[in-house]
CSV table of C-alpha atoms (C1' of nucleotides) in Angstrom, one decimal:
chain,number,residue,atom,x,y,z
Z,78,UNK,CA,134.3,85.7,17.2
Z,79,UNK,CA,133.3,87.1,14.1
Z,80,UNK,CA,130.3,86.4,12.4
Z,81,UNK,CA,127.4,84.7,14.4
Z,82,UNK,CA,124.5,83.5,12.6
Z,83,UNK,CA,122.2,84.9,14.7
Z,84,UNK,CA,120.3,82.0,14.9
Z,85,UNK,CA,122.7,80.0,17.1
Z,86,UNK,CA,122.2,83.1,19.5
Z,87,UNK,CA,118.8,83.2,20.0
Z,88,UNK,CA,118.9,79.1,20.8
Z,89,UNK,CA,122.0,79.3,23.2
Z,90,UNK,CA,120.0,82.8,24.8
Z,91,UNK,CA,116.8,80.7,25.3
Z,92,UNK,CA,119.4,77.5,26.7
Z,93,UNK,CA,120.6,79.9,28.9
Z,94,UNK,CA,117.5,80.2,30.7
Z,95,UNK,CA,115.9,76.0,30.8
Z,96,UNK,CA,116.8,72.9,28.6
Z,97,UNK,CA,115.1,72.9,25.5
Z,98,UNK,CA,113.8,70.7,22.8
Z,99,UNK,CA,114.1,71.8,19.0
Z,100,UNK,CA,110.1,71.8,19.4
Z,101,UNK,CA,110.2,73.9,22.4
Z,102,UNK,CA,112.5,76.4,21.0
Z,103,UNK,CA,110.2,77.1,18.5
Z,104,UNK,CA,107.2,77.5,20.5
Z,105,UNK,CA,109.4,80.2,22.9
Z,106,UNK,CA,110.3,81.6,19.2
Z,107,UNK,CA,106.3,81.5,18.3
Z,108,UNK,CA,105.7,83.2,21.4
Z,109,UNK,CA,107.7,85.3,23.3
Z,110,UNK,CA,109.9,86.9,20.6
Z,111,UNK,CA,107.2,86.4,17.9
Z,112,UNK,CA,106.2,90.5,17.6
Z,113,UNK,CA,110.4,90.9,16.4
Z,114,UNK,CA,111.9,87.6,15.8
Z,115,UNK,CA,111.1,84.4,14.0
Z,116,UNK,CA,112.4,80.9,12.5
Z,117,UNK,CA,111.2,77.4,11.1
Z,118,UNK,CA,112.1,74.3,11.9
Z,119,UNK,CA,114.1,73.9,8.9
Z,120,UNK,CA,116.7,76.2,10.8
Z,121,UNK,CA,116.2,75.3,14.2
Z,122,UNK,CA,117.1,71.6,14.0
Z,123,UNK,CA,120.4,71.9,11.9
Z,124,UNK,CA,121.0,75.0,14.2
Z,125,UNK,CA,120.8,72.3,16.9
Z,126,UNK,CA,122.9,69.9,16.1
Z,127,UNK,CA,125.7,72.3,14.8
Z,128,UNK,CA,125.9,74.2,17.9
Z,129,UNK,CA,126.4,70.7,19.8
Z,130,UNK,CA,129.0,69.3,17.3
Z,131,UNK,CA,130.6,73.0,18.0
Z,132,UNK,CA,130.5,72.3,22.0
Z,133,UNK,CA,128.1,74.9,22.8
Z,134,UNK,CA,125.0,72.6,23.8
Z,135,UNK,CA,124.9,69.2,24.6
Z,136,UNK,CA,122.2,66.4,23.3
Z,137,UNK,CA,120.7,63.7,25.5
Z,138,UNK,CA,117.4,61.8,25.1
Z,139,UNK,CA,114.6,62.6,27.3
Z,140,UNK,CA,114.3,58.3,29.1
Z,141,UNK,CA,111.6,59.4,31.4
Z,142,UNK,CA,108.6,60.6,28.8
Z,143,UNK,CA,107.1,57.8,26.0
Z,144,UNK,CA,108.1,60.7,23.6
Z,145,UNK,CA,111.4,60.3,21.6
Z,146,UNK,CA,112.2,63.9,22.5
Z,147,UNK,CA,115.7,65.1,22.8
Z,148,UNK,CA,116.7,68.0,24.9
Z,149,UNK,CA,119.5,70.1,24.1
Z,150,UNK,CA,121.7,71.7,27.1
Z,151,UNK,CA,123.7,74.6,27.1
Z,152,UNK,CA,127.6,74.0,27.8
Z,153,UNK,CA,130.0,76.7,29.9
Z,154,UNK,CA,131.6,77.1,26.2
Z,155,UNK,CA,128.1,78.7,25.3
Z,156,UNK,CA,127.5,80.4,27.7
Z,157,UNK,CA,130.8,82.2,26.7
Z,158,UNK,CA,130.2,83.1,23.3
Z,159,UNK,CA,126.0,83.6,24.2
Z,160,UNK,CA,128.1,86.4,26.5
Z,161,UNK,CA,130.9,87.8,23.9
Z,162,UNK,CA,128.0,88.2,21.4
Z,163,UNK,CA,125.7,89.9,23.7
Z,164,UNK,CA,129.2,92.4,24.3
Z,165,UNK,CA,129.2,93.2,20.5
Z,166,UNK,CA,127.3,96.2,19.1
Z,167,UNK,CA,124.2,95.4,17.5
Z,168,UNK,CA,124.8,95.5,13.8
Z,169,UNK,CA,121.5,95.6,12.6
Z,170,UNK,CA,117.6,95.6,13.1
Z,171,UNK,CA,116.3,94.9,9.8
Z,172,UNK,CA,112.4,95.8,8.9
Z,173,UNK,CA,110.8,94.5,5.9
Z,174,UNK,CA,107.4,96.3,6.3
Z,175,UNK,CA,105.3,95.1,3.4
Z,176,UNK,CA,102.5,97.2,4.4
Z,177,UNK,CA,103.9,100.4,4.6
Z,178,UNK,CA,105.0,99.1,0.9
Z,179,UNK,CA,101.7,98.9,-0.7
Z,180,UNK,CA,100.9,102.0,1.5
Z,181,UNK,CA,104.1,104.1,0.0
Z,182,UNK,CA,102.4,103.0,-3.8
Z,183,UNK,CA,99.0,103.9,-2.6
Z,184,UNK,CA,98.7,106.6,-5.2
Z,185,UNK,CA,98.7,103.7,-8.0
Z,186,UNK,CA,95.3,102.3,-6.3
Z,187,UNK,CA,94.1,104.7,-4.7
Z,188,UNK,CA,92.0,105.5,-1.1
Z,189,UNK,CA,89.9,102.8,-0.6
Z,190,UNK,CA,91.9,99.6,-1.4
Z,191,UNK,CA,94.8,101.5,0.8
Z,192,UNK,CA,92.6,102.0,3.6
Z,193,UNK,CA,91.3,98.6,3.6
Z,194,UNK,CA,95.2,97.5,3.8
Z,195,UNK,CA,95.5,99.6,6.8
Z,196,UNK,CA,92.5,98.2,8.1
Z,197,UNK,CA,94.2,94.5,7.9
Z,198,UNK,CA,96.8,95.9,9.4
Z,199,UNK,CA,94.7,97.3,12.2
Z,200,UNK,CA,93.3,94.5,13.0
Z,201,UNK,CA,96.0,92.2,13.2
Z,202,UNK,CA,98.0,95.2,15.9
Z,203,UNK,CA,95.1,95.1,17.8
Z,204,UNK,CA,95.0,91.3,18.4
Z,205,UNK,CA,99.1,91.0,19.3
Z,206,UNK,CA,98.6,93.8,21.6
Z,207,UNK,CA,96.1,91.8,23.2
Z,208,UNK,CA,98.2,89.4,23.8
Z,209,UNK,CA,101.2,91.4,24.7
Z,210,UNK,CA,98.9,93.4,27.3
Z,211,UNK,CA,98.2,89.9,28.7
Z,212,UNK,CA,101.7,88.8,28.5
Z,213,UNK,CA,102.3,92.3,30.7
Z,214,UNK,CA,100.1,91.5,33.1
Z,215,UNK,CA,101.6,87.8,34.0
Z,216,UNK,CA,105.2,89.2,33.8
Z,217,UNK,CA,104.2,92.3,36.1
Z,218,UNK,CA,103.1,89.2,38.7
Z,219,UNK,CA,105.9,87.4,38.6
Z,220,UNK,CA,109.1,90.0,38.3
Z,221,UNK,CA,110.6,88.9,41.4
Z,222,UNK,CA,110.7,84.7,40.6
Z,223,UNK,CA,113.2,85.6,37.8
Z,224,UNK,CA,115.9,88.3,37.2
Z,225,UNK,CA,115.2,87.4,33.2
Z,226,UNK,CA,111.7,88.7,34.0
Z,227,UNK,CA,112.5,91.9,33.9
Z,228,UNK,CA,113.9,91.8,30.5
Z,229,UNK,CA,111.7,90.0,29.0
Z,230,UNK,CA,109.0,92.3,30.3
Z,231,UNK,CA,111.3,95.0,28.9
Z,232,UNK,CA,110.6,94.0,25.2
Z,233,UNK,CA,106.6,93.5,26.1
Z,234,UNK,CA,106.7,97.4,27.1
Z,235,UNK,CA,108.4,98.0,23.4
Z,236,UNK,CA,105.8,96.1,21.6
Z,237,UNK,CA,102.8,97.8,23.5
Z,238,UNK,CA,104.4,101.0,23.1
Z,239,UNK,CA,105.3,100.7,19.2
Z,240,UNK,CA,101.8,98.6,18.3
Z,241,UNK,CA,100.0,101.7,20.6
Z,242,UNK,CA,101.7,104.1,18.2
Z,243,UNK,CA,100.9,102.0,15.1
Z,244,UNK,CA,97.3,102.1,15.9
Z,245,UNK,CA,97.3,105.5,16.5
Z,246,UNK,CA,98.6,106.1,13.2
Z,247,UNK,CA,96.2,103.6,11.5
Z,248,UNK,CA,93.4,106.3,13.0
Z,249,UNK,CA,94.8,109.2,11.6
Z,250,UNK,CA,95.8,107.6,8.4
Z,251,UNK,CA,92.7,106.8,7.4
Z,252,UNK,CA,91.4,109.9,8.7
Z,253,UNK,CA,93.3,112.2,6.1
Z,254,UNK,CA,92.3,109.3,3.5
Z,255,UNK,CA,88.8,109.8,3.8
Z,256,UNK,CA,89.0,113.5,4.4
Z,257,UNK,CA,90.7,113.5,0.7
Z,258,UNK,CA,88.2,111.3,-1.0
Z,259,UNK,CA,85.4,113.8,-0.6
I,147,UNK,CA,99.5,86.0,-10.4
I,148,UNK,CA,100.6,83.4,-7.1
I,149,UNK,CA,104.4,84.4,-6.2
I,150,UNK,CA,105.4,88.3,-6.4
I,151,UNK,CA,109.2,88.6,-5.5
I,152,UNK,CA,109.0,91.7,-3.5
I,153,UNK,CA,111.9,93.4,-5.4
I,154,UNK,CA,110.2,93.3,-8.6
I,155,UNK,CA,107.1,95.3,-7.0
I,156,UNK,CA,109.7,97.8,-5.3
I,157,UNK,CA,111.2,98.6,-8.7
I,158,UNK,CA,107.3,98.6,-10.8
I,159,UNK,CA,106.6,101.1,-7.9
I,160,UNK,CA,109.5,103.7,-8.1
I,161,UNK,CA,109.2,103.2,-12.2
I,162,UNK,CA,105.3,103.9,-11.7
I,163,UNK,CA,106.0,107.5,-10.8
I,164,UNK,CA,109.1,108.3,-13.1
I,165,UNK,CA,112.1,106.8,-15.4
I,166,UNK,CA,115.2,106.1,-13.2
I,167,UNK,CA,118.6,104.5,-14.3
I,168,UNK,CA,119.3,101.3,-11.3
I,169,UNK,CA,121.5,103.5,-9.6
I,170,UNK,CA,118.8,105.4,-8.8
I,171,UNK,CA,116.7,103.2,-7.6
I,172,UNK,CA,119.0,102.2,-5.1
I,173,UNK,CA,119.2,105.9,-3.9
I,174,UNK,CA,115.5,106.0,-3.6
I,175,UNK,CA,115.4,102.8,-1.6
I,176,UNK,CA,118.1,104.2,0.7
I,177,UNK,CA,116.5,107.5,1.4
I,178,UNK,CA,112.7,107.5,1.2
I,179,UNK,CA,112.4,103.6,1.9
I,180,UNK,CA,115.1,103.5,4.0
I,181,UNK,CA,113.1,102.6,7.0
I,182,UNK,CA,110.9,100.0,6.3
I,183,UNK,CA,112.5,98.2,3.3
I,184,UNK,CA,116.6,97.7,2.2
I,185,UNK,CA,118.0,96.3,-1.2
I,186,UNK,CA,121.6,96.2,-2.5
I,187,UNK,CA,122.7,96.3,-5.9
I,188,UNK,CA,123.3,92.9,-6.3
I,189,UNK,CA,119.3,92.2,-6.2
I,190,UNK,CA,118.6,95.6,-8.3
I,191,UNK,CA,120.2,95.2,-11.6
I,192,UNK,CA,119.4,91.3,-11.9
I,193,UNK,CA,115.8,92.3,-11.0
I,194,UNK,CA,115.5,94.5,-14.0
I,195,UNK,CA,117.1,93.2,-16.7
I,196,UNK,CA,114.5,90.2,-15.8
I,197,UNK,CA,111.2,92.9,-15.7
I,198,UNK,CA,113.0,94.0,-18.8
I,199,UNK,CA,112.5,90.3,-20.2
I,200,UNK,CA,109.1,89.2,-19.2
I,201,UNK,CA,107.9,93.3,-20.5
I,202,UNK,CA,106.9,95.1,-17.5
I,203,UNK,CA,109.7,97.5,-18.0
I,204,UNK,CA,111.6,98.6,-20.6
I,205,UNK,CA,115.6,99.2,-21.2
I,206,UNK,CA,117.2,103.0,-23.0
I,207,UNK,CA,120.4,104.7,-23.4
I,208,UNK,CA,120.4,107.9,-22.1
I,209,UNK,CA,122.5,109.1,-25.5
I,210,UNK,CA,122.0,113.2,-23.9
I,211,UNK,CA,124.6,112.4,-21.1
I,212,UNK,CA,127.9,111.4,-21.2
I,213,UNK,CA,127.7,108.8,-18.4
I,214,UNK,CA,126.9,105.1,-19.5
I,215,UNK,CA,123.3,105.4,-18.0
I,216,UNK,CA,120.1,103.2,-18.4
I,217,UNK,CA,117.0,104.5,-17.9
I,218,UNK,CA,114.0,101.8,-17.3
I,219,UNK,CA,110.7,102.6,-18.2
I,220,UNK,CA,107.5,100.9,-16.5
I,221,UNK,CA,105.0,99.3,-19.7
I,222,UNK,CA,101.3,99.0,-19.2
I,223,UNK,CA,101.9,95.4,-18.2
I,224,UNK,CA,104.0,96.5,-15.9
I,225,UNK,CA,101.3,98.9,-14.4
I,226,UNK,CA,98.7,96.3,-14.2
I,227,UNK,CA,101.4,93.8,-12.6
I,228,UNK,CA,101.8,96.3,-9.9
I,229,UNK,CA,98.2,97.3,-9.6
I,230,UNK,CA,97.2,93.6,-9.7
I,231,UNK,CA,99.9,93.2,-6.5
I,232,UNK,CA,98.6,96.0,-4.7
I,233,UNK,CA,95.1,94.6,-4.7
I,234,UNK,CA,96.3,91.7,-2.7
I,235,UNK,CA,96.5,91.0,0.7
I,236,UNK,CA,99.9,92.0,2.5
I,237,UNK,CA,101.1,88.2,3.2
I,238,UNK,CA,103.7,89.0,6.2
I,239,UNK,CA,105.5,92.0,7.5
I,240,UNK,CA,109.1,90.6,8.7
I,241,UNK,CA,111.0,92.3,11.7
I,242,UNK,CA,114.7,91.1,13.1
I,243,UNK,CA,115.1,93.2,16.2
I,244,UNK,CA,118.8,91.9,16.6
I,245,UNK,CA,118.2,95.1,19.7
I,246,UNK,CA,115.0,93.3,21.4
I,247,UNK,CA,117.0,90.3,21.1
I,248,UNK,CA,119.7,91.6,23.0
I,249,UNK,CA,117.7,92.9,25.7
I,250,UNK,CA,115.5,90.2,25.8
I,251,UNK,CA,118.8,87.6,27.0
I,252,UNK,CA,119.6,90.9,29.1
I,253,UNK,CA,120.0,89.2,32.3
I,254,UNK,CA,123.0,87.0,31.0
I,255,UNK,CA,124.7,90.8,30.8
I,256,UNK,CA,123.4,92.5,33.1
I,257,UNK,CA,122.1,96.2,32.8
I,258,UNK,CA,124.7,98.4,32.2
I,259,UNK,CA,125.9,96.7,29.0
I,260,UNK,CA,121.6,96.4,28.0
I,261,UNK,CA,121.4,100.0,29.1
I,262,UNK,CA,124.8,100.5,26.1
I,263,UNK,CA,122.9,98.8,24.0
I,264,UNK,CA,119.2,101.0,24.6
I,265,UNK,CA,121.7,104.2,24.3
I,266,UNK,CA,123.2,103.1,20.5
I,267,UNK,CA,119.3,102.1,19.6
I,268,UNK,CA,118.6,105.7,20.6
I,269,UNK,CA,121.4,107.5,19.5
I,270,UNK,CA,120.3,106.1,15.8
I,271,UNK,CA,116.7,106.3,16.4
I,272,UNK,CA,116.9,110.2,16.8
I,273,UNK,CA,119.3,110.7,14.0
I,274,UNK,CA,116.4,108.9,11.8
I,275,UNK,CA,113.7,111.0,13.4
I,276,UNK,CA,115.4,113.8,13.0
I,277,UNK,CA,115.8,112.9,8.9
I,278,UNK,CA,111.8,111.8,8.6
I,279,UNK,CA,111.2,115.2,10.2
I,280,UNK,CA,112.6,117.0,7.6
I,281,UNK,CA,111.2,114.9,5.0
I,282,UNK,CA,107.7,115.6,6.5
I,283,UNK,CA,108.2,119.4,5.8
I,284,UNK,CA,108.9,119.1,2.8
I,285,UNK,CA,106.6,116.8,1.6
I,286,UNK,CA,104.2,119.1,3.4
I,287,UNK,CA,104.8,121.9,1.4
I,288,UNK,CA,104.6,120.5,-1.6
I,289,UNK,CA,101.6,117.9,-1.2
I,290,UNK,CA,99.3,119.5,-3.8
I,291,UNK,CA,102.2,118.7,-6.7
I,292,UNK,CA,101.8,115.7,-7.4
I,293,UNK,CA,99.1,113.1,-5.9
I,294,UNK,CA,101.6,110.6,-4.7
I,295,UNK,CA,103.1,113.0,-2.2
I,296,UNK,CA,100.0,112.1,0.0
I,297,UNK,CA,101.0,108.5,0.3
I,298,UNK,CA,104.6,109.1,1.1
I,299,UNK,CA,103.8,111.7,3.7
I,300,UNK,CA,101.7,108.8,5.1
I,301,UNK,CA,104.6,106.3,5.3
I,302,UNK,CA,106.8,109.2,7.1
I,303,UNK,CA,104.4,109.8,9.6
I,304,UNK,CA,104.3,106.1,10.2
I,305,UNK,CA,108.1,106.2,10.9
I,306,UNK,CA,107.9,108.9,12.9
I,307,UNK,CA,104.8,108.2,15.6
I,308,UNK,CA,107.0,104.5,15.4
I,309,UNK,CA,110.0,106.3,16.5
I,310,UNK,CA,108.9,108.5,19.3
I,311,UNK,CA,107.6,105.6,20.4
I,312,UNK,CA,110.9,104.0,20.7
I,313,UNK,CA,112.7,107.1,21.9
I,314,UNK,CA,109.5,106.7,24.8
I,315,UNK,CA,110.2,103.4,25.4
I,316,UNK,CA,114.5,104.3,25.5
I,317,UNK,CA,113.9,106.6,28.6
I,318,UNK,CA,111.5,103.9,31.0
I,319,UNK,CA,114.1,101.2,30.2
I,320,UNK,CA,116.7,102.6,31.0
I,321,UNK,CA,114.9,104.4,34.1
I,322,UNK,CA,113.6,100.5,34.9
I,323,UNK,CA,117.2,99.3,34.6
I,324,UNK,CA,119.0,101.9,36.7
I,325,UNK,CA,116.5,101.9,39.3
I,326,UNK,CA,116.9,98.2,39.8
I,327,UNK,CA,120.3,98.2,39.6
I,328,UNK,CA,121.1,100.1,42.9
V,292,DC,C1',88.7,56.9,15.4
V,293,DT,C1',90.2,61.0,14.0
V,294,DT,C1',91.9,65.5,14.9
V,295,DA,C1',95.1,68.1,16.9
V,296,DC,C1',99.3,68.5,18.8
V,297,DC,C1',104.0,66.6,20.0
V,298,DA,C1',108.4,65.7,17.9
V,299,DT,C1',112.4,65.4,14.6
V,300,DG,C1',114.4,66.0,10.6
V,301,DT,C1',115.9,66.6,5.3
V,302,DA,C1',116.1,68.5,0.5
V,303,DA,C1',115.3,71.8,-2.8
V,304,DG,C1',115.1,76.0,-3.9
V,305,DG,C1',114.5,81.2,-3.3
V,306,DC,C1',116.1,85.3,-2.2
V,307,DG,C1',119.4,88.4,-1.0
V,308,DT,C1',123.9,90.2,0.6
V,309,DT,C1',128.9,90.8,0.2
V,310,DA,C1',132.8,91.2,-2.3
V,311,DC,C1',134.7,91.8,-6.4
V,312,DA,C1',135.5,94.0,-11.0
V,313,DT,C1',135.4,98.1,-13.9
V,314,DG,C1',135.4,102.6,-15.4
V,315,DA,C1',133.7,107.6,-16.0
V,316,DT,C1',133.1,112.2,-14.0
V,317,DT,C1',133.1,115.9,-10.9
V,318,DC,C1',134.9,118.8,-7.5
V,319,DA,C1',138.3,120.5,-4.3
B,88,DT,C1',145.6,114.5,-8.6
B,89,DG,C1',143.0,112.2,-5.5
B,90,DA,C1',138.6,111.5,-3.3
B,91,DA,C1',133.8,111.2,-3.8
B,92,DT,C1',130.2,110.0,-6.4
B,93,DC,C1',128.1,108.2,-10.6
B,94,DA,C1',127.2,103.9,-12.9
B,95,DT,C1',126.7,98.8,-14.0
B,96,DG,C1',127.1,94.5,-13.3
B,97,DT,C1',128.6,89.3,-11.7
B,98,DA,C1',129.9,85.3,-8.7
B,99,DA,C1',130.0,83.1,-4.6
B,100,DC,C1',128.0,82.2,-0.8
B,101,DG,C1',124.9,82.3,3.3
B,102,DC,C1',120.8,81.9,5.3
B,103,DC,C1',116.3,80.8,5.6
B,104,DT,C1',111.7,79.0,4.2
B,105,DT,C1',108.7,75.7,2.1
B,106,DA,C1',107.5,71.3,1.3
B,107,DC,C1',108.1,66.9,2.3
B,108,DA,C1',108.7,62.7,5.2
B,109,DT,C1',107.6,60.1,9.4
B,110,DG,C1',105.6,58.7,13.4
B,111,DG,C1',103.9,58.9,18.4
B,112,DT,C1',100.2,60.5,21.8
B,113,DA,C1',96.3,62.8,23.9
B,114,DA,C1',91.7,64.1,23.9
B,115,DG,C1',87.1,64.3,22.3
DNA sequence: CTTACCATGTAAGGCGTTACATGATTCA
DNA sequence: TGAATCATGTAACGCCTTACATGGTAAG
């Protein structure tokens, strides 16, 4: 119990909570931990069939739709290391932010191309915290169906407060970028 | 002009404002980049021996010191590389929250060991703060110097509205947490 | 009937880290 | 004299994405 690959912990986390297919998991992946997480199929399905070769998931075929879907299970055994791995410290949040890049070189381009940059960026906060508002509100609804509610609605409230902050930012920003132009 | 590695555009940056040996480089990444972008050496020294080879930067001997230093220079093809990058679109900014991750499979731990988890993020969160504060004096007081200090005050600000954000969001999860947990 | 979505996978290749290897210099 | 820092690099390996390949189904 070394070295996870993290990517066989987010699957077994979203097993934990409903049988999956490799499909699905993406979509929950495309979705609900899209604003801090992401992965292709291209990881996913190997991820898949390691993890039941490993004991940690089982495979079956789903007989009942017309779709040759299979639908991957979580075993006791993955529950167990889903568990020792949530014990471990976190070892690291990693942040690639190409924006605040081209933003950090700014002087090399100058104002106006760096402002329209922030103004991308702008605009694509403003849409996921759209979303994440919306995914708030049906969370705040339904808090009591499921104790994972909670947590889940935990990271919504760190998105909207971060993307809040970024915005903010992206005001004043371009504030003292105009102010300078003059 | 189709397929920028990132690390090339990192070093043309840092080389667009002075002449630093690779070991330098790597301090700069680690201090005033620290919190949005990360490299290691073993993608630094490849990286410039190639802008070396296609002529964006060029390769000395630093024959004044007795250390066995190489200073790289940026070339005017290595300015317009960078400019011509900086003029495009950002194509993704990539976050791994390996934190959010954690709290988002929460309920499988329950919420004292999410609330352990909130208190490292925090503890390290502040530490950072603390370090971008600092930084924003004293890019404050010398923001006339040099027309670049503009932009990096920018990126530190960035970091630090992102960061009392978090440290807000820290003290209503772990308030949510507790107050559920009785 | 054709577009969008459901559904699963592989192969090649890119990009980067970690660990290793080496050695000088500075400072306590 | 020993530790920390300066300084440069390589090799192995890991992990992931992109592009490709294939086919079913639902809806308009």
């Amino acid at each position: 119990m070394a070295n996870e690959k993290k990517m066989d912990c987010v699957i077994l986390g979203l097993l934990c909570h409903e049988e999956l297919t490799g499909y699905e998991i993406k979509k929950r992946i495309n979705t609900a931990l899209k604003f801090f997480w992401s992965a292709s199929y291209g990881s996913i399905y190997p991820a898949l069939n390691d993890l039941v070769n490993r004991g940690l998931a089982t495979k079956r075929e789903d007989t009942g739709n017309k779709r040759n879907k299979l639908i991957y299970t979580i075993t006791d055994e993955g529950r167990n290391y889903l568990k020792e791995w949530l014990a471990l410290p976190v070892e690291k949040d990693e942040l690639r932010y190409e924006t605040l890049l081209k933003l950090f070189f700014g002087n090399e381009q100058g104002a106006e191309q760096t402002i329209s940059h922030i103004d991308v960026f702008e605009e694509k906060t403003r849409k996921e915290l759209q979303y994440l508002l919306e995914a708030e509100k049906s969370l705040k609804d339904c808090l009591s169906d499921d104790g994972a509610h909670k947590y889940y609605l935990l990271t919504v409230e760190f998105g909207i407060k971060t993307y809040d902050a970024y915005l903010e930012w992206c005001k004043e920003a371009k504030k003292l970028l105009m102010d300078n132009g003059e």
